[in-house]
């Protein structure tokens, strides 16, 4: 039904609203008058940083004099560390592959493993393990008999808990869960003050603090940026220490050399005690050197973690058209073959070691050779890989806030939204790069970090599904209002309006005139303000002094044991 000239009964009177936009403006005033927005309920016409302005407007509209508003406003704006529980889906997954397609892809993946084989380079111990398991090893090429890799994968757990130093922050990875972790790996950072520059350890610590302060982010991540002012062979110690002391959320270990994985395990023992190696306290990223190659650096780190019962994401790194075929089915076949081989090897190292079936997938621009993100092909591959992972009864990693844009602009927003939504609907259990990713992963953006982290709240809301309880059905409200009425003042609305609709803490909901009076900030400017506010309000989670001293002592001793290396 058109909104044009629609009758609306408000406060006992009838008015005519000439257009959709005028109706929206009219409703805004009616809502404010009905609920005394901000003044009494802590909800303003814009994001969280606009509450003071909203209080003034609400008081003017309602004629309310002073009283308890200042106290309520102080309570609302006081620093609070909120942490949402990891997502548990109450919605179905997208199943893009037909049974026939699955059968074809699985058959072809086994053919790749058996006939073409995979390379385990510079790793004689890995070749020995495969040989003992029954594979045909020719040089560094491992030919895996049909069915062997799948049988080995069956010994990995279908889901597992990663433990945090704050038990309230523990996360379950697998099943219907979705755990969100920040950007990983960029050598550059960007903010509105300094522009694009090489990342430093100070930047790294700021990102860890922002992650700790972000309600919808469940995981502290790993290399949120590469601190280039610290020696390559020592920066992992500072990064681990930052995750362990500046946040109490779960975190990732180092994988850039096996010895750095060992350092991660040893520091984990200091933080968690003997239980550290009895169950997963780290989840770390092991990239396959696609196509079909497992290098000794990544496999060496995997071996350390598997031996110590720490979780690994075995993730083919696919750029379609460069490291995999251009077709969706061909890429899925290669992804499955690589994941099968990597996960199977983890079980040869230690039966029952926790693993995640990973799939980092993007396509390539055939004109420039640059990677592209948020494309329909990437979504199809993500959804298909999710089905293949679930067929193996394994947790699944993919997706993220991926984009190719150089700024947190409209392109970044479109591409990021496409991938975030595809990840939610595709059954992803662990989402790396959920916030802060810019410029194809070369840049970690402070402003995009808080914009993305805010939007992750939408994933929580969608994943919850539809409430069909008695309250959700709202039949009492429909009876109370009846034909031609409005719901603004009915009992059901009064009881539910605070939580009825998801609300951004960053974006601007103000009317145009108020926005102009406030300087007309765009989303990047709003995000910049929020970054500084979150950092100003940051308070480190408590940690036992003896543990903190032990971590510092280990880091100091390891750094003193070898000269700096920047190569």
Short mmCIF file of C-alpha atoms in Angstrom, two decimals, residues 182-186 188-189 203-205 207-208 220-226 239 243 444 449:
data_model
loop_
_atom_site.label_atom_id
_atom_site.label_comp_id
_atom_site.label_asym_id
_atom_site.label_seq_id
_atom_site.Cartn_x
_atom_site.Cartn_y
_atom_site.Cartn_z
CA UNK A 182 40.09 -9.00 13.27
CA UNK A 183 42.29 -8.33 10.26
CA UNK A 184 45.51 -10.34 9.99
CA UNK A 185 48.87 -9.56 8.39
CA UNK A 186 48.95 -6.03 6.85
CA UNK A 188 50.72 -0.88 6.54
CA UNK A 189 48.20 1.00 8.64
CA UNK A 203 49.83 0.69 16.17
CA UNK A 204 49.64 -3.00 16.98
CA UNK A 205 48.89 -2.34 20.64
CA UNK A 207 44.47 -2.45 17.48
CA UNK A 208 44.57 -5.01 20.30
CA UNK A 220 41.81 -10.84 19.62
CA UNK A 221 43.31 -12.33 16.44
CA UNK A 222 46.99 -12.60 15.63
CA UNK A 223 49.13 -10.32 13.46
CA UNK A 224 46.59 -7.49 13.29
CA UNK A 225 49.39 -5.52 11.61
CA UNK A 226 53.11 -6.16 11.11
CA UNK A 239 52.79 -9.23 19.58
CA UNK A 243 47.49 -10.08 23.10
CA UNK A 444 44.88 -2.21 8.51
CA UNK A 449 38.20 -1.37 12.08
#
